[in-house]
């Protein structure tokens, strides 16, 4: 208003006032737009575009200090200028600003954004330290929540996860609810009674909750169904807050799940992500990554393009420092492609080195020591469908043969003494090194790669059964294709020919000589 008044008094065009306001505040408006996950379309996209440009080329001291503290790489006294994207703001700057209000004092963030050069660096470092404390608290709450979920026996009956604690920090539970919903694909509500008691639990204690939902369940509508059990609530379709008395918590848990069961169909439980297109390995390039970067800013309502690469071989899988992320090298048709899978450790991938995988990813640019290269930011990865079809076929054949069905010698299902010796040596070596569990497919992959043998799925399943029957070792299938075992080093020598399982298997071969 002051700028418009000045323009009128000076005879300048009103557009000059709007331009000046943009130059003065568009960086802060862009920051708020991204941090609050507002839709990046129409005028919002223009505002964010202008704001990001200001942050990159003429940042106010507070933002400059935050950018340096949260992402710029230092070489001696030189600070490398980096590309400021909506993703960098969303994952690098916004959490540090939000952390102050969650576990400390929001005024610190305000002071940092408005600081001059003398104060900016110190305030930015303070925000980074607060954010580190927030991350520690968040991880502790998340681990406790995951353990509580593992103990739930009725997740099929109750599709909305509702957890509570007396000790969770209320400013953190919304972030953890988001992680739970992402991990399990189900709506979640976390309720904290922290600070509501005088050292004991009372029915009138008020717990503050934070919930996150998924497409297909309007969280506010679900809370409205429980109106008489809540002190207050508010929010929108995918995120909401609430206050509930301890005496009403169990009834609330039952009621909101009653709503969910009445309003959800089977499609709700199928987590799907739509990719923009399938891409071939030879089309993945630095040039394409730069072209995609030209279409920024991305964000809610204007997502970065999502691609699928099928039938790539995982040549290398290594954890990053700390073990929370995975760095992969993929290969297809002779092209080597680097990939990062953030938030997923190698043990949680569900596949191993040498496996053929399908990968869902965004194409990004990796800038290391001033050398740029294309990089896949993996959103999801799984054993390639062409391979899973083959796995389902061989699993089905095993079940058929195990039920008494016939097979041909060319299928190579009958284990030999040499096969059994190779598998036993592997189990004994693994057990001596402290391992007492194994996966069928990982064991096959390791044996065939290291020993140069050709043991297949049906054959190794039978070998495990024979070992157990003859008490060569105690090996039991805990889950499908996941075994626990114990090797008896004092076991008497025996011949596999004594196995009744092996004799029956031999009799089922149609053309055995």
Short mmCIF file of C-alpha atoms in Angstrom, two decimals:
data_model
loop_
_atom_site.label_atom_id
_atom_site.label_comp_id
_atom_site.label_asym_id
_atom_site.label_seq_id
_atom_site.Cartn_x
_atom_site.Cartn_y
_atom_site.Cartn_z
CA UNK A 1 0.00 0.00 0.00
CA UNK A 2 2.86 2.37 0.82
CA UNK A 3 4.51 1.65 -2.53
CA UNK A 4 1.27 2.28 -4.40
CA UNK A 5 0.81 5.56 -2.53
CA UNK A 6 4.36 6.57 -3.40
CA UNK A 7 3.80 5.78 -7.09
CA UNK A 8 0.59 7.81 -7.18
CA UNK A 9 2.31 10.77 -5.56
CA UNK A 10 5.29 10.58 -7.91
CA UNK A 11 3.24 9.84 -11.00
CA UNK A 12 4.94 6.49 -11.56
CA UNK A 13 2.96 3.55 -13.04
CA UNK A 14 1.32 1.34 -10.43
CA UNK A 15 3.17 -1.61 -12.00
CA UNK A 16 6.37 -0.19 -10.50
CA UNK A 17 4.88 -0.65 -7.02
CA UNK A 18 4.02 -4.27 -7.72
CA UNK A 19 7.48 -4.88 -9.14
CA UNK A 20 9.11 -3.36 -6.09
CA UNK A 21 7.00 -5.44 -3.71
CA UNK A 22 7.99 -8.58 -5.64
CA UNK A 23 11.67 -7.70 -5.46
CA UNK A 24 11.35 -6.99 -1.74
CA UNK A 25 9.28 -9.93 -0.51
CA UNK A 26 8.92 -12.59 -3.22
CA UNK A 27 11.69 -14.69 -1.68
CA UNK A 28 9.81 -14.95 1.61
CA UNK A 29 6.50 -15.61 -0.14
CA UNK A 30 8.14 -18.35 -2.22
CA UNK A 31 9.65 -19.87 0.90
CA UNK A 32 6.27 -19.99 2.62
CA UNK A 33 4.54 -21.36 -0.48
CA UNK A 34 6.99 -24.25 -0.75
CA UNK A 35 7.20 -24.95 2.99
CA UNK A 36 3.41 -25.11 3.29
CA UNK A 37 3.24 -27.49 0.28
CA UNK A 38 0.99 -25.14 -1.67
CA UNK A 39 0.20 -25.95 -5.29
CA UNK A 40 2.94 -24.67 -7.64
CA UNK A 41 0.66 -23.68 -10.52
CA UNK A 42 -0.67 -20.44 -12.03
CA UNK A 43 0.43 -17.33 -10.08
CA UNK A 44 2.04 -19.43 -7.36
CA UNK A 45 4.45 -20.83 -9.93
CA UNK A 46 5.39 -17.33 -11.05
CA UNK A 47 5.87 -16.16 -7.45
CA UNK A 48 8.04 -19.15 -6.59
CA UNK A 49 10.08 -18.73 -9.79
CA UNK A 50 10.83 -15.08 -9.00
CA UNK A 51 11.50 -15.91 -5.35
CA UNK A 52 13.95 -18.72 -6.12
CA UNK A 53 15.81 -16.44 -8.51
CA UNK A 54 16.12 -13.83 -5.76
CA UNK A 55 17.39 -16.43 -3.28
CA UNK A 56 20.00 -17.64 -5.73
CA UNK A 57 21.28 -14.31 -7.02
CA UNK A 58 20.46 -11.67 -4.41
CA UNK A 59 19.52 -13.40 -1.16
CA UNK A 60 18.79 -11.43 2.00
CA UNK A 61 21.50 -12.08 4.64
CA UNK A 62 19.41 -14.51 6.69
CA UNK A 63 18.53 -16.69 3.72
CA UNK A 64 22.07 -16.53 2.38
CA UNK A 65 23.36 -17.79 5.74
CA UNK A 66 20.78 -20.58 5.86
CA UNK A 67 21.59 -21.65 2.31
CA UNK A 68 25.30 -21.77 3.14
CA UNK A 69 24.74 -23.61 6.43
CA UNK A 70 22.39 -26.21 5.00
CA UNK A 71 23.86 -27.06 1.65
CA UNK A 72 26.72 -24.99 0.24
CA UNK A 73 30.06 -26.76 0.01
CA UNK A 74 33.08 -24.93 1.38
CA UNK A 75 36.55 -25.09 -0.15
CA UNK A 76 38.86 -23.15 2.11
CA UNK A 77 37.15 -19.80 2.43
CA UNK A 78 35.26 -20.16 -0.85
CA UNK A 79 31.57 -20.99 -0.75
CA UNK A 80 30.34 -22.71 -3.86
CA UNK A 81 27.21 -21.16 -5.28
CA UNK A 82 24.50 -23.76 -5.74
CA UNK A 83 21.35 -24.00 -7.75
CA UNK A 84 18.38 -23.05 -5.56
CA UNK A 85 15.40 -25.23 -6.43
CA UNK A 86 12.04 -25.79 -4.80
CA UNK A 87 13.33 -29.22 -3.72
CA UNK A 88 16.31 -27.67 -1.95
CA UNK A 89 14.03 -25.21 -0.14
CA UNK A 90 11.54 -27.95 0.78
CA UNK A 91 14.12 -30.39 2.12
CA UNK A 92 16.97 -28.09 3.16
CA UNK A 93 15.68 -24.70 4.32
CA UNK A 94 12.04 -25.22 5.38
CA UNK A 95 12.79 -27.98 7.96
CA UNK A 96 15.33 -25.75 9.70
CA UNK A 97 12.88 -22.88 9.92
CA UNK A 98 10.03 -25.13 11.05
CA UNK A 99 12.20 -26.84 13.68
CA UNK A 100 12.40 -23.63 15.71
CA UNK A 101 8.64 -23.52 16.18
CA UNK A 102 8.40 -27.26 16.79
CA UNK A 103 10.88 -27.69 19.64
CA UNK A 104 12.23 -24.23 20.51
CA UNK A 105 11.06 -20.68 19.77
CA UNK A 106 9.69 -19.62 16.36
CA UNK A 107 11.03 -16.13 17.02
CA UNK A 108 14.54 -17.45 16.27
CA UNK A 109 13.49 -18.24 12.70
CA UNK A 110 11.90 -14.81 12.28
CA UNK A 111 15.07 -13.12 13.55
CA UNK A 112 17.18 -15.23 11.17
CA UNK A 113 15.11 -14.26 8.12
CA UNK A 114 15.23 -10.57 9.04
CA UNK A 115 18.83 -10.52 10.28
CA UNK A 116 21.61 -8.35 8.92
CA UNK A 117 25.05 -9.66 7.98
CA UNK A 118 26.39 -9.39 11.53
CA UNK A 119 23.79 -11.75 13.04
CA UNK A 120 22.78 -13.95 10.11
CA UNK A 121 25.46 -16.64 10.32
CA UNK A 122 25.07 -17.19 14.07
CA UNK A 123 21.28 -17.43 13.82
CA UNK A 124 21.51 -19.81 10.84
CA UNK A 125 23.85 -22.09 12.81
CA UNK A 126 21.44 -21.98 15.76
CA UNK A 127 18.59 -23.09 13.48
CA UNK A 128 20.74 -25.94 12.17
CA UNK A 129 21.48 -27.11 15.72
CA UNK A 130 17.79 -26.94 16.63
CA UNK A 131 17.01 -28.97 13.51
CA UNK A 132 19.55 -31.63 14.53
CA UNK A 133 17.81 -31.94 17.90
CA UNK A 134 14.50 -32.20 16.07
CA UNK A 135 15.85 -35.02 13.90
CA UNK A 136 17.06 -36.97 16.95
CA UNK A 137 13.69 -36.59 18.66
CA UNK A 138 11.83 -37.44 15.45
CA UNK A 139 13.84 -40.64 14.94
CA UNK A 140 13.27 -41.71 18.56
CA UNK A 141 9.50 -41.20 18.27
CA UNK A 142 9.42 -42.96 14.89
CA UNK A 143 11.24 -46.03 16.21
CA UNK A 144 8.88 -46.23 19.18
CA UNK A 145 5.87 -45.84 16.88
CA UNK A 146 7.12 -48.55 14.48
CA UNK A 147 7.54 -50.94 17.42
CA UNK A 148 3.97 -50.20 18.53
CA UNK A 149 2.69 -50.86 14.99
CA UNK A 150 4.54 -54.20 14.88
CA UNK A 151 2.51 -55.23 17.93
CA UNK A 152 -0.83 -54.33 16.35
CA UNK A 153 -2.82 -57.44 15.47
CA UNK A 154 -5.77 -55.81 13.77
CA UNK A 155 -4.36 -53.60 11.01
CA UNK A 156 -6.55 -55.35 8.44
CA UNK A 157 -9.61 -54.58 10.51
CA UNK A 158 -8.52 -51.05 11.46
CA UNK A 159 -6.98 -49.30 8.45
CA UNK A 160 -6.34 -46.03 10.33
CA UNK A 161 -3.31 -46.29 12.62
CA UNK A 162 -3.98 -44.45 15.89
CA UNK A 163 -1.12 -44.37 18.42
CA UNK A 164 -0.63 -42.46 21.65
CA UNK A 165 2.05 -41.75 24.23
CA UNK A 166 2.58 -39.64 27.33
CA UNK A 167 6.06 -38.60 26.26
CA UNK A 168 6.03 -37.62 22.59
CA UNK A 169 6.87 -34.02 21.82
CA UNK A 170 3.78 -32.48 20.29
CA UNK A 171 5.69 -30.39 17.77
CA UNK A 172 7.23 -33.53 16.24
CA UNK A 173 4.34 -35.99 15.95
CA UNK A 174 3.02 -34.52 12.69
CA UNK A 175 6.31 -35.27 10.93
CA UNK A 176 6.32 -38.81 12.32
CA UNK A 177 2.70 -39.32 11.24
CA UNK A 178 3.81 -38.39 7.70
CA UNK A 179 6.61 -40.98 7.84
CA UNK A 180 4.24 -43.68 9.09
CA UNK A 181 1.69 -42.95 6.37
CA UNK A 182 4.41 -43.05 3.72
CA UNK A 183 5.89 -46.28 5.11
CA UNK A 184 2.65 -48.23 5.53
CA UNK A 185 0.42 -46.55 2.95
CA UNK A 186 -2.28 -46.02 5.61
CA UNK A 187 -3.71 -42.94 7.35
CA UNK A 188 -2.15 -42.37 10.76
CA UNK A 189 -2.90 -40.27 13.82
CA UNK A 190 -0.43 -39.77 16.65
CA UNK A 191 -1.70 -38.38 19.96
CA UNK A 192 0.58 -36.96 22.65
CA UNK A 193 -0.46 -36.45 26.26
CA UNK A 194 2.91 -34.82 26.98
CA UNK A 195 2.49 -32.20 29.71
CA UNK A 196 -1.17 -33.01 30.33
CA UNK A 197 -0.71 -34.79 33.68
CA UNK A 198 0.80 -34.14 37.04
CA UNK A 199 2.69 -37.41 37.00
CA UNK A 200 -0.28 -39.73 36.64
CA UNK A 201 -2.83 -40.61 33.95
CA UNK A 202 -6.24 -39.05 34.41
CA UNK A 203 -9.42 -39.47 32.31
CA UNK A 204 -9.68 -35.72 31.80
CA UNK A 205 -6.15 -35.39 30.35
CA UNK A 206 -6.22 -33.76 26.94
CA UNK A 207 -3.99 -35.17 24.24
CA UNK A 208 -3.08 -33.22 21.14
CA UNK A 209 -2.96 -35.24 17.95
CA UNK A 210 -1.69 -34.85 14.42
CA UNK A 211 -2.89 -36.94 11.51
CA UNK A 212 -1.95 -37.62 7.92
CA UNK A 213 -4.07 -39.37 5.31
CA UNK A 214 -3.81 -40.73 1.79
CA UNK A 215 -5.83 -40.23 -1.34
CA UNK A 216 -9.20 -41.86 -0.84
CA UNK A 217 -9.85 -40.90 2.78
CA UNK A 218 -10.85 -37.33 3.73
CA UNK A 219 -9.36 -36.97 7.19
CA UNK A 220 -11.49 -33.99 8.24
CA UNK A 221 -14.66 -35.84 7.21
CA UNK A 222 -13.50 -38.82 9.30
CA UNK A 223 -12.88 -36.54 12.30
CA UNK A 224 -16.28 -34.92 11.82
CA UNK A 225 -17.81 -38.40 12.18
CA UNK A 226 -16.17 -38.52 15.63
CA UNK A 227 -17.19 -34.96 16.56
CA UNK A 228 -18.78 -35.85 19.92
CA UNK A 229 -15.59 -37.58 21.08
CA UNK A 230 -13.22 -34.70 20.31
CA UNK A 231 -12.54 -31.43 22.11
CA UNK A 232 -11.67 -29.76 18.82
CA UNK A 233 -10.22 -30.55 15.42
CA UNK A 234 -9.38 -28.94 12.09
CA UNK A 235 -7.36 -29.26 8.93
CA UNK A 236 -7.93 -30.49 5.40
CA UNK A 237 -8.35 -33.71 3.45
CA UNK A 238 -4.82 -35.04 3.90
CA UNK A 239 -3.67 -33.47 7.18
CA UNK A 240 -5.41 -32.48 10.38
CA UNK A 241 -4.95 -31.73 14.05
CA UNK A 242 -7.16 -32.67 16.99
CA UNK A 243 -7.53 -32.63 20.75
CA UNK A 244 -9.04 -35.63 22.55
CA UNK A 245 -9.54 -36.53 26.22
CA UNK A 246 -7.84 -39.67 27.45
CA UNK A 247 -11.20 -41.16 28.49
CA UNK A 248 -12.44 -40.91 24.88
CA UNK A 249 -9.33 -42.18 23.12
CA UNK A 250 -10.33 -45.84 22.72
CA UNK A 251 -13.83 -44.91 21.56
CA UNK A 252 -12.27 -42.45 19.11
CA UNK A 253 -9.95 -45.16 17.74
CA UNK A 254 -12.91 -47.49 17.19
CA UNK A 255 -15.17 -44.80 15.74
CA UNK A 256 -12.73 -43.39 13.18
CA UNK A 257 -11.91 -46.90 11.96
CA UNK A 258 -15.62 -47.63 11.71
CA UNK A 259 -15.85 -44.61 9.39
CA UNK A 260 -12.87 -45.87 7.38
CA UNK A 261 -14.33 -49.36 6.92
CA UNK A 262 -17.63 -47.88 5.71
CA UNK A 263 -16.04 -45.46 3.22
CA UNK A 264 -13.10 -47.34 1.73
CA UNK A 265 -13.06 -49.83 -1.10
CA UNK A 266 -10.43 -52.41 -2.04
CA UNK A 267 -8.55 -49.99 -4.31
CA UNK A 268 -7.60 -47.94 -1.24
CA UNK A 269 -5.22 -50.68 -0.09
CA UNK A 270 -3.33 -50.78 -3.40
CA UNK A 271 -0.55 -48.21 -3.31
CA UNK A 272 0.14 -46.99 -6.83
CA UNK A 273 2.29 -44.27 -8.34
CA UNK A 274 1.78 -43.04 -11.89
CA UNK A 275 4.94 -42.51 -13.93
CA UNK A 276 5.03 -40.02 -16.77
CA UNK A 277 6.68 -42.45 -19.16
CA UNK A 278 9.04 -45.39 -19.59
CA UNK A 279 12.53 -44.44 -20.71
CA UNK A 280 15.37 -46.39 -22.29
CA UNK A 281 18.86 -46.38 -20.84
CA UNK A 282 20.41 -44.62 -23.83
CA UNK A 283 17.98 -41.70 -23.39
CA UNK A 284 19.18 -41.00 -19.83
CA UNK A 285 21.69 -38.19 -20.18
CA UNK A 286 23.01 -35.01 -18.62
CA UNK A 287 21.43 -33.05 -21.47
CA UNK A 288 17.98 -34.43 -20.62
CA UNK A 289 18.52 -33.69 -16.92
CA UNK A 290 19.35 -30.08 -17.78
CA UNK A 291 16.27 -29.76 -19.98
CA UNK A 292 14.09 -31.02 -17.12
CA UNK A 293 15.75 -28.50 -14.81
CA UNK A 294 14.70 -25.68 -17.17
CA UNK A 295 11.04 -26.44 -16.40
CA UNK A 296 11.42 -25.63 -12.69
CA UNK A 297 10.00 -24.72 -10.27
CA UNK A 298 8.38 -28.03 -9.46
CA UNK A 299 6.23 -28.83 -6.46
CA UNK A 300 2.71 -29.77 -5.41
CA UNK A 301 0.43 -29.83 -8.45
CA UNK A 302 3.42 -29.57 -10.80
CA UNK A 303 5.54 -32.59 -9.95
CA UNK A 304 8.99 -33.24 -11.37
CA UNK A 305 8.75 -35.81 -14.21
CA UNK A 306 8.74 -39.42 -13.05
CA UNK A 307 10.29 -42.09 -15.27
CA UNK A 308 10.49 -45.89 -15.32
CA UNK A 309 13.56 -47.86 -16.37
CA UNK A 310 12.90 -51.57 -16.79
CA UNK A 311 15.22 -54.58 -16.72
CA UNK A 312 18.35 -52.85 -15.43
CA UNK A 313 20.99 -54.91 -13.64
CA UNK A 314 22.02 -53.78 -10.15
CA UNK A 315 25.80 -53.96 -10.60
CA UNK A 316 26.68 -52.26 -7.32
CA UNK A 317 24.74 -51.59 -4.09
CA UNK A 318 26.45 -49.74 -1.22
CA UNK A 319 25.17 -47.86 1.83
CA UNK A 320 26.00 -44.22 2.32
CA UNK A 321 27.70 -43.03 5.48
CA UNK A 322 25.28 -43.70 8.31
CA UNK A 323 23.56 -46.49 6.38
CA UNK A 324 20.22 -44.71 5.89
CA UNK A 325 20.50 -44.32 2.10
CA UNK A 326 21.67 -46.51 -0.77
CA UNK A 327 23.98 -45.70 -3.66
CA UNK A 328 23.52 -47.96 -6.69
CA UNK A 329 25.17 -48.52 -10.04
CA UNK A 330 22.78 -49.84 -12.69
CA UNK A 331 23.57 -51.22 -16.13
CA UNK A 332 21.43 -51.78 -19.18
CA UNK A 333 22.48 -52.36 -22.77
CA UNK A 334 26.06 -51.48 -21.85
CA UNK A 335 25.19 -48.08 -20.30
CA UNK A 336 26.28 -47.49 -16.70
CA UNK A 337 23.91 -45.30 -14.64
CA UNK A 338 24.43 -43.94 -11.12
CA UNK A 339 21.46 -43.82 -8.76
CA UNK A 340 20.63 -42.72 -5.21
CA UNK A 341 17.82 -44.21 -3.13
CA UNK A 342 17.26 -41.83 -0.23
CA UNK A 343 15.67 -43.10 2.95
CA UNK A 344 16.11 -46.79 2.09
CA UNK A 345 19.00 -48.88 3.40
CA UNK A 346 20.45 -51.73 1.28
CA UNK A 347 18.95 -54.32 3.65
CA UNK A 348 15.46 -52.97 2.92
CA UNK A 349 15.68 -53.00 -0.88
CA UNK A 350 14.24 -56.46 -1.44
CA UNK A 351 16.88 -57.27 -4.07
CA UNK A 352 20.63 -57.81 -4.28
CA UNK A 353 23.62 -57.12 -6.50
CA UNK A 354 23.21 -58.91 -9.79
CA UNK A 355 19.42 -58.80 -9.72
CA UNK A 356 17.48 -57.35 -12.64
CA UNK A 357 15.25 -54.53 -11.43
CA UNK A 358 12.61 -52.04 -12.55
CA UNK A 359 13.27 -48.53 -11.21
CA UNK A 360 10.92 -45.55 -10.72
CA UNK A 361 12.93 -42.31 -10.58
CA UNK A 362 13.38 -38.59 -11.10
CA UNK A 363 16.32 -37.56 -13.25
CA UNK A 364 18.69 -35.20 -11.44
CA UNK A 365 22.16 -33.69 -11.83
CA UNK A 366 25.02 -34.74 -9.57
CA UNK A 367 27.66 -32.04 -9.19
CA UNK A 368 30.81 -33.48 -7.64
CA UNK A 369 34.13 -31.63 -7.68
CA UNK A 370 32.78 -29.38 -10.45
CA UNK A 371 32.00 -32.40 -12.64
CA UNK A 372 28.35 -32.78 -13.54
CA UNK A 373 26.69 -36.07 -14.42
CA UNK A 374 23.18 -37.44 -14.64
CA UNK A 375 21.85 -39.25 -11.57
CA UNK A 376 18.67 -41.17 -10.86
CA UNK A 377 16.88 -40.19 -7.66
CA UNK A 378 15.05 -43.46 -7.04
CA UNK A 379 11.47 -43.28 -5.80
CA UNK A 380 10.85 -47.03 -5.86
CA UNK A 381 12.61 -50.15 -7.11
CA UNK A 382 11.72 -53.82 -7.30
CA UNK A 383 12.72 -57.06 -8.96
CA UNK A 384 11.91 -56.67 -12.66
CA UNK A 385 8.48 -57.93 -13.69
CA UNK A 386 10.07 -60.18 -16.27
CA UNK A 387 11.99 -61.81 -13.41
CA UNK A 388 9.06 -61.93 -10.97
CA UNK A 389 7.04 -63.80 -13.60
CA UNK A 390 9.85 -66.36 -13.84
CA UNK A 391 10.05 -66.55 -10.01
CA UNK A 392 6.31 -67.17 -9.74
CA UNK A 393 6.60 -69.93 -12.35
CA UNK A 394 9.41 -71.78 -10.55
CA UNK A 395 7.67 -71.38 -7.18
CA UNK A 396 4.53 -72.85 -8.72
CA UNK A 397 6.52 -75.77 -10.16
CA UNK A 398 8.00 -76.48 -6.73
CA UNK A 399 4.52 -76.62 -5.19
CA UNK A 400 3.34 -78.94 -7.98
CA UNK A 401 6.26 -81.33 -7.55
CA UNK A 402 6.05 -81.17 -3.75
CA UNK A 403 2.41 -82.22 -4.05
CA UNK A 404 3.45 -85.28 -6.04
CA UNK A 405 3.48 -83.94 -9.58
CA UNK A 406 5.78 -85.35 -12.26
CA UNK A 407 8.74 -83.56 -13.82
CA UNK A 408 11.29 -84.11 -16.57
CA UNK A 409 15.00 -84.67 -15.99
CA UNK A 410 15.70 -81.64 -18.18
CA UNK A 411 14.17 -79.46 -15.47
CA UNK A 412 17.14 -80.45 -13.25
CA UNK A 413 15.21 -80.65 -9.99
CA UNK A 414 17.04 -83.69 -8.58
CA UNK A 415 19.93 -82.69 -6.25
CA UNK A 416 23.23 -84.56 -6.46
CA UNK A 417 25.75 -85.31 -3.69
CA UNK A 418 27.92 -82.50 -5.08
CA UNK A 419 25.02 -80.04 -4.90
CA UNK A 420 24.34 -80.98 -1.28
CA UNK A 421 28.03 -80.65 -0.39
CA UNK A 422 28.19 -77.14 -1.86
CA UNK A 423 25.10 -76.01 0.04
CA UNK A 424 26.25 -77.59 3.32
CA UNK A 425 29.66 -75.93 3.06
CA UNK A 426 27.96 -72.58 2.51
CA UNK A 427 25.65 -73.01 5.52
CA UNK A 428 28.49 -74.19 7.75
CA UNK A 429 30.69 -71.26 6.78
CA UNK A 430 27.80 -68.82 7.31
CA UNK A 431 26.98 -70.32 10.72
CA UNK A 432 30.61 -70.11 11.87
CA UNK A 433 30.61 -66.39 10.96
CA UNK A 434 27.55 -65.80 13.16
CA UNK A 435 24.74 -66.04 10.61
CA UNK A 436 21.76 -68.25 11.41
CA UNK A 437 19.31 -67.21 8.70
CA UNK A 438 19.27 -67.21 4.92
CA UNK A 439 17.12 -66.33 1.95
CA UNK A 440 16.51 -68.90 -0.78
CA UNK A 441 17.14 -66.46 -3.61
CA UNK A 442 20.17 -64.75 -2.04
CA UNK A 443 21.71 -68.14 -1.27
CA UNK A 444 21.17 -69.27 -4.86
CA UNK A 445 22.66 -66.05 -6.24
CA UNK A 446 25.71 -66.31 -3.97
CA UNK A 447 26.36 -70.00 -4.62
CA UNK A 448 25.97 -69.81 -8.38
CA UNK A 449 28.21 -66.72 -8.56
CA UNK A 450 30.95 -67.90 -6.18
CA UNK A 451 30.95 -71.65 -6.88
CA UNK A 452 30.09 -71.57 -10.56
CA UNK A 453 27.39 -74.17 -9.96
CA UNK A 454 23.88 -74.23 -11.37
CA UNK A 455 21.59 -74.98 -8.44
CA UNK A 456 18.00 -73.89 -9.06
CA UNK A 457 15.10 -72.94 -6.81
CA UNK A 458 13.38 -76.35 -6.65
CA UNK A 459 16.67 -78.15 -6.07
CA UNK A 460 17.77 -75.99 -3.12
CA UNK A 461 14.35 -76.19 -1.47
CA UNK A 462 14.63 -79.97 -1.58
CA UNK A 463 18.22 -79.87 -0.28
CA UNK A 464 17.03 -77.90 2.76
CA UNK A 465 14.29 -80.49 3.37
CA UNK A 466 16.75 -83.38 3.03
CA UNK A 467 19.19 -81.74 5.48
CA UNK A 468 16.43 -81.35 8.01
CA UNK A 469 15.17 -84.91 7.54
CA UNK A 470 18.63 -86.46 7.94
CA UNK A 471 19.54 -84.11 10.81
CA UNK A 472 22.51 -82.81 8.87
CA UNK A 473 21.39 -79.43 10.16
CA UNK A 474 18.24 -78.00 11.68
CA UNK A 475 16.77 -75.70 9.03
CA UNK A 476 13.21 -74.35 9.12
CA UNK A 477 11.27 -72.03 6.85
CA UNK A 478 10.27 -69.08 9.05
CA UNK A 479 8.60 -67.08 6.27
CA UNK A 480 8.19 -67.89 2.59
CA UNK A 481 11.71 -68.51 1.27
CA UNK A 482 13.28 -67.15 4.48
CA UNK A 483 15.00 -69.77 6.66
CA UNK A 484 16.63 -70.04 10.08
CA UNK A 485 19.18 -72.79 10.60
CA UNK A 486 21.59 -74.36 13.08
CA UNK A 487 24.50 -76.51 11.98
CA UNK A 488 25.38 -79.55 14.09
CA UNK A 489 29.15 -79.86 13.74
CA UNK A 490 29.10 -83.17 15.67
CA UNK A 491 26.52 -84.81 13.37
CA UNK A 492 27.32 -88.32 12.17
CA UNK A 493 28.16 -88.71 8.51
CA UNK A 494 25.29 -89.95 6.43
CA UNK A 495 24.34 -90.48 2.81
CA UNK A 496 21.62 -88.46 1.09
CA UNK A 497 20.47 -91.73 -0.47
CA UNK A 498 18.89 -92.57 2.88
CA UNK A 499 16.46 -89.67 2.48
CA UNK A 500 12.85 -90.74 1.91
CA UNK A 501 12.20 -87.26 0.47
CA UNK A 502 14.91 -87.80 -2.14
CA UNK A 503 13.62 -91.30 -2.98
CA UNK A 504 10.12 -89.93 -3.58
CA UNK A 505 11.49 -87.09 -5.72
CA UNK A 506 13.42 -89.59 -7.87
CA UNK A 507 10.24 -91.63 -8.41
CA UNK A 508 8.40 -88.59 -9.76
CA UNK A 509 10.81 -88.05 -12.66
CA UNK A 510 9.15 -89.24 -15.88
CA UNK A 511 12.27 -89.95 -17.91
CA UNK A 512 14.94 -90.79 -15.31
CA UNK A 513 17.18 -93.65 -16.40
#
